[in-house]
Amino acid sequence: MRLYFTLIKNTKAKAIQCGFEQMNILCIMDTFSFETFKYEANFIQVTPNDWKDVCQTVKPDLLFVESVWQGKDHTWKGKISEISNEIIEIIAWAQQNNIPTVFWHKEVPPHFFTFMRVSKLFDFIFLTDENCIDRYKKSVAHERVYVLPFGCQPKIHNPVTTGSREQAAFFAGTYYPHYKYPIRAENFDALFDAISRYVDIHIYDRLDGKGKYRFPSKYTNHVHGSVPFSEMKNIYKKYQFGINMNSVKNSNTMYSRRVLELMASNTFVVGNHSDGIKKEFGDVMICSDDYKVIESSFKQIFSDQDVRQSLTLQGLRKVLKNHTCGQRLAAVYTAVNGILQDISPQVPTVVLADCKESNDIDQVVEMFDQQTCGNRKLYIVTKAKHDHVVHKHALLFEDGSDAIKAMFLQHDAFFLSIFNPHSFYGANYLLDMILAFHFAQVDTVTKPGSYDEKNNRFYQKNHFSEYTYAEYFYTSCSMMTSSFVKNLTYTQLVKEKIEAKCLVIDRFNYCKDQRLCPSISVMKNTVAGDKTLPV
């Protein structure tokens, strides 16, 4: 079968790449979509006046058009839904040149029919709401209709911060009045009343108080004006809590970008009920229309920092694993080419452990087996005697230098993590390190510190602030790219401290000395961060 557009494999370890970077995608998008997707491939925004010139200099692999109202510089206003000559011409040109055409209808179900006629001109159609797919297939009389929810861009929306967060909540969006959207308005009022008992709420009005969608006088003192798209990423990380509102409540796939962007920013989310959000994120955020449920849950979240930070980490993990723009583009690739495309990191994770005793080997193997990430290898350096097969994925070496050489002989690129047999590494330790490379612009990610014990109390002892950059790290609680490792000797790797810029992530899933942990339950709930949402 002929591939419409070819995937370029990329094995770079630093800043995880999905493999589409060399693709040329001619597109008509709104600002939000373009700014988030442009990092995944060479997305080229065109206007009715310049697309022909662009196509003379660039050979597109794909034409991607979404249900825009205005497009780049407002040049497509009224030209998509009304099927202008310009949109007909660009589609015809693409099809004549054997370039697949994709239409993403992200306005369903409210504007189900608005873009129906124009979508019929495209080879492939994608909808944000899976509930609309069967109806849409009947209307367009073919089967090439697929679901494509919103995604987030970790290079824009991520937890990396430069300062402390305000102990407050915020909402960025529009107020929908009771007379037009009574359920949404009631939901917002309930959320506001429940949360404002505990924290101040700042409102960033998308319409800046203009028109019929202005916020009622009840909220006047909370409104802080509007914020441009370029500044929203900073607003997301300015607060501990973010409010999310959904107008579509009965879809498993149609929910706002905001909930994904907030979670990617490591902000705790409180929102009204949505079937999709409840199904995907209901265990890591407050998702309800009931004032009593919201108030009771928020009270507990507000008063317990450990629970809140554990839940935000779990939300971040879910988004980075399943809801990035790279994964959305991979879904388009899969549908267009009929070939399942997995964009999970192609490079393996290598765990290196220096084991003095046979018991050390057993300890390392046990923690290695519990890791939730796939594609991992275990390299053990030891002279200890052992009378059994250590592990099917393990290689044993007597000399550490030989282990390093073997890594580079067997793998073009890899992530390296060093396990100390006397430390604790929770199940998501490696996975969270790997996922951090979605937004880390350095070769190493590390933990902020460890847990310690004083006066029979278990507490966190940090060297660094979480989600900041630091100038040194300790190898036994870090992950490095192979491009960084190639400049180090085995002795340097195991001596612990290395001076180099690194990204500090969360504090969970690591304890330097597991003997300090008073019980398995404390280890699991405090160190591993397996907190649950209060009910």
Coordinates of C-alpha atoms in Angstrom, one line a residue:
M1 CA 0.0 0.0 0.0
R2 CA 1.3 3.4 -0.9
L3 CA 2.0 5.8 2.0
Y4 CA 0.5 9.2 1.4
F5 CA 3.2 10.8 3.6
T6 CA 6.2 9.1 5.1
L7 CA 7.2 9.0 8.8
I8 CA 10.7 10.2 9.4
K9 CA 12.2 8.2 12.3
N10 CA 14.0 10.3 14.8
T11 CA 16.2 8.7 17.5
K12 CA 17.3 11.9 19.3
A13 CA 16.9 11.3 23.0
K14 CA 16.8 15.0 24.2
A15 CA 13.4 16.6 23.8
I16 CA 11.3 13.6 22.7
Q17 CA 10.3 13.9 19.0
C18 CA 7.4 12.1 17.4
G19 CA 9.0 11.7 14.0
F20 CA 7.0 14.1 11.9
E21 CA 9.5 17.0 12.0
Q22 CA 10.4 16.9 8.3
M23 CA 6.8 16.7 7.0
N24 CA 5.4 19.7 5.2
I25 CA 1.7 20.3 6.2
L26 CA -0.2 23.0 4.4
C27 CA -2.8 24.2 6.9
I28 CA -5.7 26.6 7.5
M29 CA -6.0 26.8 11.3
D30 CA -7.0 29.2 14.1
T31 CA -4.2 30.7 16.2
F32 CA -4.7 28.2 19.1
S33 CA -4.4 25.1 16.9
F34 CA -1.5 26.4 14.8
E35 CA 0.6 27.5 17.8
T36 CA 0.2 24.1 19.5
F37 CA 0.7 21.9 16.4
K38 CA 3.5 23.8 14.7
Y39 CA 6.1 22.1 16.9
E40 CA 5.2 18.6 15.6
A41 CA 5.9 19.2 11.9
N42 CA 6.4 21.9 9.4
F43 CA 2.9 23.4 9.5
I44 CA 2.6 26.2 7.0
Q45 CA -0.3 28.6 7.5
V46 CA -1.6 29.9 4.1
T47 CA -4.1 32.6 3.1
P48 CA -6.4 32.8 0.0
N49 CA -3.8 35.0 -1.6
D50 CA -0.5 33.2 -0.9
W51 CA -1.2 29.5 -1.0
K52 CA -0.2 29.1 -4.7
D53 CA 3.1 30.9 -4.2
V54 CA 3.8 28.7 -1.1
C55 CA 3.1 25.5 -3.1
Q56 CA 5.6 26.5 -5.7
T57 CA 8.5 26.6 -3.2
V58 CA 7.3 23.8 -0.8
K59 CA 6.1 20.3 -1.7
P60 CA 3.3 19.6 0.8
D61 CA 2.7 16.1 2.2
L62 CA -0.7 16.9 3.6
L63 CA -3.4 19.6 3.5
F64 CA -4.9 20.0 6.9
V65 CA -7.9 22.4 7.3
E66 CA -9.9 22.8 10.5
S67 CA -13.3 24.4 11.1
V68 CA -12.0 27.9 11.4
W69 CA -14.1 31.0 11.5
Q70 CA -11.4 33.4 10.5
G71 CA -8.0 31.7 10.0
K72 CA -4.6 33.4 9.6
D73 CA -5.0 37.2 9.8
H74 CA -8.7 36.8 9.5
T75 CA -8.2 36.1 5.8
W76 CA -10.5 33.0 5.7
K77 CA -13.5 34.7 7.4
G78 CA -16.6 33.3 5.9
K79 CA -14.6 31.3 3.3
I80 CA -14.6 27.9 4.8
S81 CA -18.2 27.2 6.0
E82 CA -19.6 29.0 3.0
I83 CA -17.3 27.1 0.5
S84 CA -15.5 29.9 -1.2
N85 CA -13.8 29.6 -4.6
E86 CA -10.5 29.8 -2.8
I87 CA -11.1 26.7 -0.6
I88 CA -12.4 24.8 -3.6
E89 CA -9.2 25.7 -5.5
I90 CA -6.8 24.6 -2.8
I91 CA -8.6 21.3 -2.3
A92 CA -8.7 20.6 -6.0
W93 CA -5.0 21.4 -6.4
A94 CA -4.1 19.0 -3.5
Q95 CA -6.1 16.2 -4.9
Q96 CA -4.7 16.7 -8.4
N97 CA -1.2 16.4 -7.0
N98 CA -2.1 13.3 -5.0
I99 CA -1.8 15.1 -1.6
P100 CA -4.3 13.8 1.0
T101 CA -6.7 16.3 2.4
V102 CA -7.9 16.3 6.0
F103 CA -10.7 18.3 7.6
W104 CA -10.9 18.6 11.4
H105 CA -14.4 19.6 12.6
K106 CA -13.8 20.8 16.1
E107 CA -17.1 22.6 16.5
V108 CA -19.3 19.5 16.9
P109 CA -21.9 19.0 18.1
P110 CA -23.0 22.7 18.4
H111 CA -22.1 23.4 14.8
F112 CA -22.7 20.0 13.4
F113 CA -24.1 21.2 10.1
T114 CA -22.2 24.5 9.7
F115 CA -19.2 22.8 8.2
M116 CA -20.9 19.7 6.8
R117 CA -20.9 20.8 3.1
V118 CA -17.3 21.8 3.0
S119 CA -16.1 18.7 4.8
K120 CA -17.5 16.5 2.1
L121 CA -14.8 17.9 -0.3
F122 CA -12.0 16.3 1.8
D123 CA -10.6 12.8 1.7
F124 CA -10.6 12.3 5.5
I125 CA -12.8 13.9 8.2
F126 CA -12.0 14.1 11.9
L127 CA -14.4 15.1 14.7
T128 CA -13.8 16.1 18.3
D129 CA -17.0 14.3 19.4
E130 CA -17.1 10.5 18.8
N131 CA -20.9 10.6 19.3
C132 CA -21.3 12.4 16.0
I133 CA -19.3 10.0 13.9
D134 CA -22.1 7.7 12.8
R135 CA -24.4 10.6 11.9
Y136 CA -21.6 12.2 10.0
K137 CA -20.8 9.0 8.0
K138 CA -24.4 8.9 6.8
S139 CA -24.3 12.5 5.8
V140 CA -21.1 12.3 3.8
A141 CA -21.8 8.8 2.5
H142 CA -18.4 7.3 3.3
E143 CA -16.5 5.7 6.2
R144 CA -13.5 7.9 6.4
V145 CA -14.7 9.8 9.5
Y146 CA -12.6 9.5 12.7
V147 CA -12.4 11.0 16.1
L148 CA -9.7 13.5 16.9
P149 CA -10.0 15.2 20.3
F150 CA -8.0 18.3 21.4
G151 CA -4.4 17.8 22.5
C152 CA -1.8 19.9 24.4
Q153 CA 1.7 21.0 23.4
P154 CA 4.2 20.3 26.2
K155 CA 6.7 22.7 24.7
I156 CA 4.2 25.4 25.6
H157 CA 2.2 24.0 28.5
N158 CA 4.5 22.3 31.0
P159 CA 5.2 22.5 34.7
V160 CA 8.5 24.4 34.5
T161 CA 8.2 27.5 36.6
T162 CA 10.3 30.5 37.7
G163 CA 8.5 31.3 40.9
S164 CA 6.0 30.2 43.5
R165 CA 2.3 29.9 42.8
E166 CA -0.5 31.9 44.2
Q167 CA -2.8 30.1 46.6
A168 CA -5.7 31.1 44.5
A169 CA -7.8 29.8 41.6
F170 CA -8.4 31.4 38.2
F171 CA -10.7 31.1 35.2
A172 CA -9.9 32.2 31.7
G173 CA -12.7 32.2 29.3
T174 CA -16.2 33.6 28.6
Y175 CA -19.3 33.9 30.7
Y176 CA -22.3 32.3 29.1
P177 CA -25.5 33.9 30.4
H178 CA -28.4 32.0 32.0
Y179 CA -30.9 32.9 29.3
K180 CA -28.7 31.3 26.6
Y181 CA -26.8 28.6 28.4
P182 CA -28.6 28.0 31.7
I183 CA -26.9 24.7 32.7
R184 CA -23.3 26.1 32.1
A185 CA -24.2 29.3 33.9
E186 CA -25.5 27.4 36.9
N187 CA -22.4 25.1 36.9
F188 CA -20.1 28.1 36.9
D189 CA -22.0 29.8 39.8
A190 CA -21.8 26.6 41.8
L191 CA -18.1 26.2 41.2
F192 CA -17.4 29.8 42.0
D193 CA -19.4 29.8 45.3
A194 CA -17.9 26.5 46.5
I195 CA -14.3 27.4 45.7
S196 CA -14.4 31.0 46.8
R197 CA -15.0 29.9 50.4
Y198 CA -11.3 28.9 50.5
V199 CA -9.4 30.8 47.9
D200 CA -9.6 34.0 45.9
I201 CA -10.7 33.6 42.3
H202 CA -9.2 35.6 39.5
I203 CA -11.2 35.8 36.2
Y204 CA -9.5 36.6 32.8
D205 CA -12.4 37.5 30.5
R206 CA -11.7 36.4 27.0
L207 CA -14.0 39.1 25.6
D208 CA -12.7 41.8 28.0
G209 CA -16.1 42.8 29.3
K210 CA -17.6 43.5 25.9
G211 CA -20.9 42.5 24.4
K212 CA -23.7 40.3 25.8
Y213 CA -21.2 37.7 27.3
R214 CA -19.8 40.0 30.0
F215 CA -19.6 38.7 33.5
P216 CA -22.5 39.7 35.8
S217 CA -21.9 42.4 38.5
K218 CA -21.4 39.6 41.1
Y219 CA -18.0 38.8 39.5
T220 CA -16.9 42.4 38.7
N221 CA -14.3 42.6 41.5
H222 CA -12.7 39.3 40.4
V223 CA -12.3 40.2 36.7
H224 CA -8.7 41.0 35.7
G225 CA -9.2 41.8 32.0
S226 CA -8.2 39.6 29.1
V227 CA -4.9 37.8 28.4
P228 CA -3.5 37.1 24.9
F229 CA -2.8 33.5 23.9
S230 CA 1.0 34.1 24.2
E231 CA 0.6 34.9 28.0
M232 CA -1.8 32.2 28.9
K233 CA 1.0 29.6 29.5
N234 CA 2.3 31.9 32.3
I235 CA -1.2 32.3 33.8
Y236 CA -1.6 28.6 34.0
K237 CA 1.5 28.3 36.2
K238 CA 0.8 31.3 38.3
Y239 CA -2.0 29.6 40.3
Q240 CA -2.4 26.4 42.3
F241 CA -5.9 25.9 41.0
G242 CA -7.6 26.3 37.6
I243 CA -11.3 26.3 36.7
N244 CA -12.4 24.4 33.6
M245 CA -15.9 24.7 32.1
N246 CA -17.4 22.5 29.5
S247 CA -20.5 23.2 27.5
V248 CA -20.7 19.7 25.9
K249 CA -21.3 17.4 28.8
N250 CA -22.3 14.0 27.3
S251 CA -19.3 13.2 25.1
N252 CA -16.5 10.9 25.9
T253 CA -14.1 12.8 23.6
M254 CA -15.2 16.4 23.3
Y255 CA -13.8 18.5 26.1
S256 CA -11.8 21.7 26.2
R257 CA -8.1 22.1 25.5
R258 CA -8.0 24.0 28.8
V259 CA -8.3 20.9 31.0
L260 CA -5.3 19.3 29.2
E261 CA -3.2 22.5 29.3
L262 CA -3.9 23.0 33.0
M263 CA -2.9 19.5 33.8
A264 CA 0.2 19.7 31.6
S265 CA 1.1 22.9 33.6
N266 CA 0.8 20.9 36.9
T267 CA -2.2 22.9 38.0
F268 CA -5.0 21.3 40.0
V269 CA -8.2 21.4 38.0
V270 CA -11.7 22.0 39.2
G271 CA -14.5 21.8 36.7
N272 CA -18.2 21.0 35.9
H273 CA -19.2 17.5 34.9
S274 CA -18.3 16.1 31.5
D275 CA -18.6 12.5 30.6
G276 CA -15.2 12.5 28.9
I277 CA -13.3 14.3 31.6
K278 CA -14.9 12.2 34.3
K279 CA -13.9 9.0 32.4
E280 CA -10.4 10.1 31.7
F281 CA -9.4 12.4 34.6
G282 CA -12.1 12.0 37.2
D283 CA -9.7 10.3 39.6
V284 CA -7.2 13.2 39.6
M285 CA -9.4 16.3 39.6
I286 CA -12.8 17.6 40.8
C287 CA -15.4 17.1 38.2
S288 CA -18.9 17.7 39.4
D289 CA -22.0 19.9 39.1
D290 CA -23.0 19.4 42.7
Y291 CA -22.1 22.3 45.0
K292 CA -21.8 20.0 48.1
V293 CA -19.4 17.6 46.3
I294 CA -17.3 20.4 45.0
E295 CA -17.1 22.2 48.3
S296 CA -16.3 19.1 50.3
S297 CA -13.7 17.8 47.9
F298 CA -12.0 21.2 47.5
K299 CA -11.8 21.6 51.2
Q300 CA -9.7 18.5 51.6
I301 CA -7.6 19.2 48.5
F302 CA -6.9 22.7 49.8
S303 CA -5.9 21.5 53.2
D304 CA -3.6 18.6 52.1
Q305 CA -0.7 19.7 49.9
D306 CA 0.7 16.1 49.5
V307 CA -2.6 14.9 48.1
R308 CA -3.0 17.8 45.8
Q309 CA 0.5 17.6 44.4
S310 CA 0.2 13.8 44.0
L311 CA -3.0 14.3 42.0
T312 CA -1.5 17.0 39.8
L313 CA 1.5 14.7 39.0
Q314 CA -0.9 11.9 38.0
G315 CA -2.8 14.3 35.8
L316 CA 0.4 15.5 34.2
R317 CA 1.4 11.9 33.6
K318 CA -1.9 11.1 31.9
V319 CA -1.7 14.1 29.6
L320 CA 1.9 13.5 28.5
K321 CA 1.2 9.8 27.9
N322 CA -2.0 10.1 26.0
H323 CA -3.0 13.6 25.0
T324 CA -0.3 15.5 23.3
C325 CA -0.5 17.1 19.8
G326 CA 2.2 14.7 18.7
Q327 CA -0.2 11.8 19.5
R328 CA -3.1 13.6 17.7
L329 CA -0.9 14.0 14.6
A330 CA 0.0 10.3 14.9
A331 CA -3.7 9.5 14.9
V332 CA -4.1 11.4 11.6
Y333 CA -1.2 9.5 10.1
T334 CA -2.7 6.2 11.2
A335 CA -6.1 7.0 9.6
V336 CA -4.7 8.4 6.4
N337 CA -2.2 5.6 5.8
G338 CA -4.0 2.8 7.3
I339 CA -1.0 1.9 9.4
L340 CA -1.0 2.2 13.2
Q341 CA 1.6 4.7 14.2
D342 CA 3.1 4.5 17.7
I343 CA 5.0 7.7 18.7
S344 CA 6.2 6.5 22.1
P345 CA 9.9 7.0 22.5
Q346 CA 11.8 4.6 20.2
V347 CA 15.0 4.8 22.3
P348 CA 15.3 2.3 25.3
T349 CA 15.8 3.2 28.9
V350 CA 18.9 1.6 30.3
V351 CA 19.2 1.1 34.1
L352 CA 22.7 0.8 35.4
A353 CA 23.3 -0.6 38.9
D354 CA 26.6 -1.2 40.8
C355 CA 25.8 -4.2 43.1
K356 CA 28.3 -5.3 45.8
E357 CA 26.3 -8.1 47.2
S358 CA 23.9 -10.8 45.8
N359 CA 21.1 -9.2 47.8
D360 CA 21.8 -5.9 46.0
I361 CA 21.1 -7.6 42.7
D362 CA 17.8 -9.0 44.0
Q363 CA 16.8 -5.5 45.3
V364 CA 17.6 -3.8 41.9
V365 CA 15.8 -6.5 39.9
E366 CA 12.7 -6.1 42.0
M367 CA 12.5 -2.3 41.6
F368 CA 13.3 -2.7 37.8
D369 CA 10.4 -5.1 37.4
Q370 CA 8.0 -2.7 39.0
Q371 CA 8.7 0.1 36.6
T372 CA 5.7 1.0 34.4
C373 CA 7.7 2.2 31.3
G374 CA 8.3 -0.2 28.5
N375 CA 11.5 -0.8 26.4
R376 CA 13.9 -0.9 29.2
K377 CA 17.2 -2.8 29.8
L378 CA 19.1 -3.6 33.0
Y379 CA 22.9 -3.5 33.1
I380 CA 24.4 -4.8 36.4
V381 CA 28.0 -4.3 37.4
T382 CA 29.0 -6.9 40.0
K383 CA 31.6 -9.3 41.2
A384 CA 29.2 -11.0 43.7
K385 CA 28.4 -14.6 43.3
H386 CA 24.9 -15.6 42.2
D387 CA 23.6 -19.0 41.4
H388 CA 20.5 -18.2 39.4
V389 CA 19.4 -16.4 36.2
V390 CA 19.2 -12.7 37.2
H391 CA 16.7 -11.4 34.7
K392 CA 15.8 -11.9 31.1
H393 CA 16.5 -8.3 30.3
A394 CA 19.7 -8.0 32.4
L395 CA 23.3 -8.1 31.3
L396 CA 26.0 -8.6 33.9
F397 CA 29.5 -7.1 33.8
E398 CA 32.4 -7.3 36.2
D399 CA 33.9 -4.0 34.9
G400 CA 31.8 -0.8 34.7
S401 CA 33.7 0.5 31.7
D402 CA 32.6 -2.6 29.8
A403 CA 29.0 -2.0 30.6
I404 CA 29.2 1.6 29.2
K405 CA 30.9 0.3 26.0
A406 CA 28.2 -2.3 25.6
M407 CA 25.4 0.3 25.9
F408 CA 26.8 2.3 22.9
L409 CA 27.4 -0.8 20.9
Q410 CA 23.9 -2.1 21.3
H411 CA 21.9 1.2 21.1
D412 CA 22.2 4.2 18.8
A413 CA 20.6 6.3 21.5
F414 CA 19.2 5.7 25.0
F415 CA 18.2 7.2 28.3
L416 CA 20.4 6.2 31.2
S417 CA 19.3 5.9 34.8
I418 CA 21.4 4.7 37.7
F419 CA 19.8 2.6 40.5
N420 CA 21.4 2.5 43.9
P421 CA 20.4 -0.9 45.5
H422 CA 19.9 0.9 48.8
S423 CA 17.5 3.5 47.5
F424 CA 13.8 3.3 46.7
Y425 CA 12.5 3.8 43.1
G426 CA 8.7 3.8 42.8
A427 CA 6.9 2.2 39.9
N428 CA 6.6 5.5 37.9
Y429 CA 10.1 6.7 38.6
L430 CA 11.5 5.9 35.1
L431 CA 8.3 6.8 33.3
D432 CA 8.0 10.3 34.8
M433 CA 11.7 10.9 34.0
I434 CA 11.1 9.9 30.3
L435 CA 8.0 12.0 30.0
A436 CA 9.8 15.1 31.3
F437 CA 11.9 15.0 28.2
H438 CA 8.8 16.2 26.3
F439 CA 9.6 19.6 27.6
A440 CA 13.1 19.5 29.1
Q441 CA 15.6 21.4 27.0
V442 CA 18.6 19.8 28.7
D443 CA 20.2 16.4 28.7
T444 CA 19.4 15.5 32.3
V445 CA 16.3 15.4 34.5
T446 CA 16.6 14.8 38.2
K447 CA 14.7 14.7 41.5
P448 CA 14.7 17.7 43.9
G449 CA 16.0 15.7 46.9
S450 CA 14.9 12.8 49.1
Y451 CA 13.0 11.9 52.2
D452 CA 14.6 11.9 55.6
E453 CA 13.6 11.0 59.2
K454 CA 13.8 13.3 62.2
N455 CA 12.3 12.6 65.6
N456 CA 10.4 9.6 64.1
R457 CA 8.8 11.8 61.5
F458 CA 9.1 11.3 57.8
Y459 CA 9.7 14.5 55.8
Q460 CA 10.9 15.8 52.5
K461 CA 14.5 17.2 52.3
N462 CA 15.0 19.0 49.0
H463 CA 18.1 20.4 47.4
F464 CA 16.2 22.2 44.7
S465 CA 12.7 23.5 44.0
E466 CA 10.5 21.3 41.8
Y467 CA 10.2 22.0 38.1
T468 CA 13.1 24.4 38.0
Y469 CA 16.6 24.2 36.3
A470 CA 19.6 23.5 38.4
E471 CA 23.4 23.5 37.8
Y472 CA 24.3 20.1 39.3
F473 CA 22.7 16.7 40.0
Y474 CA 23.2 13.4 41.7
T475 CA 23.3 10.5 39.3
S476 CA 21.5 8.0 41.4
C477 CA 18.3 10.0 41.2
S478 CA 18.6 11.3 37.6
M479 CA 18.1 10.3 34.0
M480 CA 20.6 11.3 31.3
T481 CA 20.6 11.2 27.5
S482 CA 23.2 9.0 25.7
S483 CA 24.6 12.1 24.1
F484 CA 25.5 13.4 27.6
V485 CA 26.7 10.0 28.9
K486 CA 29.2 9.5 26.1
N487 CA 31.4 12.2 27.6
L488 CA 31.6 10.5 31.0
T489 CA 33.5 7.6 32.4
Y490 CA 32.0 4.9 34.6
T491 CA 33.8 6.3 37.6
Q492 CA 32.2 9.7 37.0
L493 CA 28.8 8.2 36.7
V494 CA 28.9 6.4 40.0
K495 CA 30.6 9.1 42.0
E496 CA 27.2 10.7 42.4
K497 CA 27.5 14.5 41.9
I498 CA 27.9 16.0 38.4
E499 CA 28.0 19.6 37.6
A500 CA 25.8 20.3 34.6
K501 CA 22.5 22.0 33.9
C502 CA 19.5 19.8 34.5
L503 CA 15.8 20.0 35.0
V504 CA 14.4 19.2 38.4
I505 CA 11.0 17.5 38.4
D506 CA 8.7 16.1 41.1
R507 CA 9.7 14.7 44.5
F508 CA 7.7 11.5 44.3
N509 CA 8.8 7.9 43.6
Y510 CA 12.3 8.3 45.1
C511 CA 13.9 7.9 48.5
K512 CA 17.7 7.9 48.8
D513 CA 17.7 5.5 51.8
Q514 CA 14.8 3.1 51.8
R515 CA 15.7 2.0 55.4
L516 CA 14.4 5.3 56.6
C517 CA 10.9 4.5 55.3
P518 CA 8.9 3.3 58.4
S519 CA 6.5 1.1 56.5
I520 CA 5.4 -0.2 53.1
S521 CA 2.2 1.9 53.3
V522 CA 4.2 5.1 54.0
M523 CA 6.5 4.2 51.1
K524 CA 3.6 3.7 48.7
N525 CA 1.4 6.6 49.7
T526 CA 4.0 9.2 50.6
V527 CA 7.1 8.5 48.5
A528 CA 5.4 6.9 45.5
G529 CA 2.7 9.5 45.5
D530 CA -0.2 7.1 45.0
K531 CA -2.7 9.5 46.5
T532 CA -6.4 9.2 45.7
L533 CA -9.1 11.9 45.3
P534 CA -11.0 12.5 48.5
V535 CA -14.7 11.4 48.2

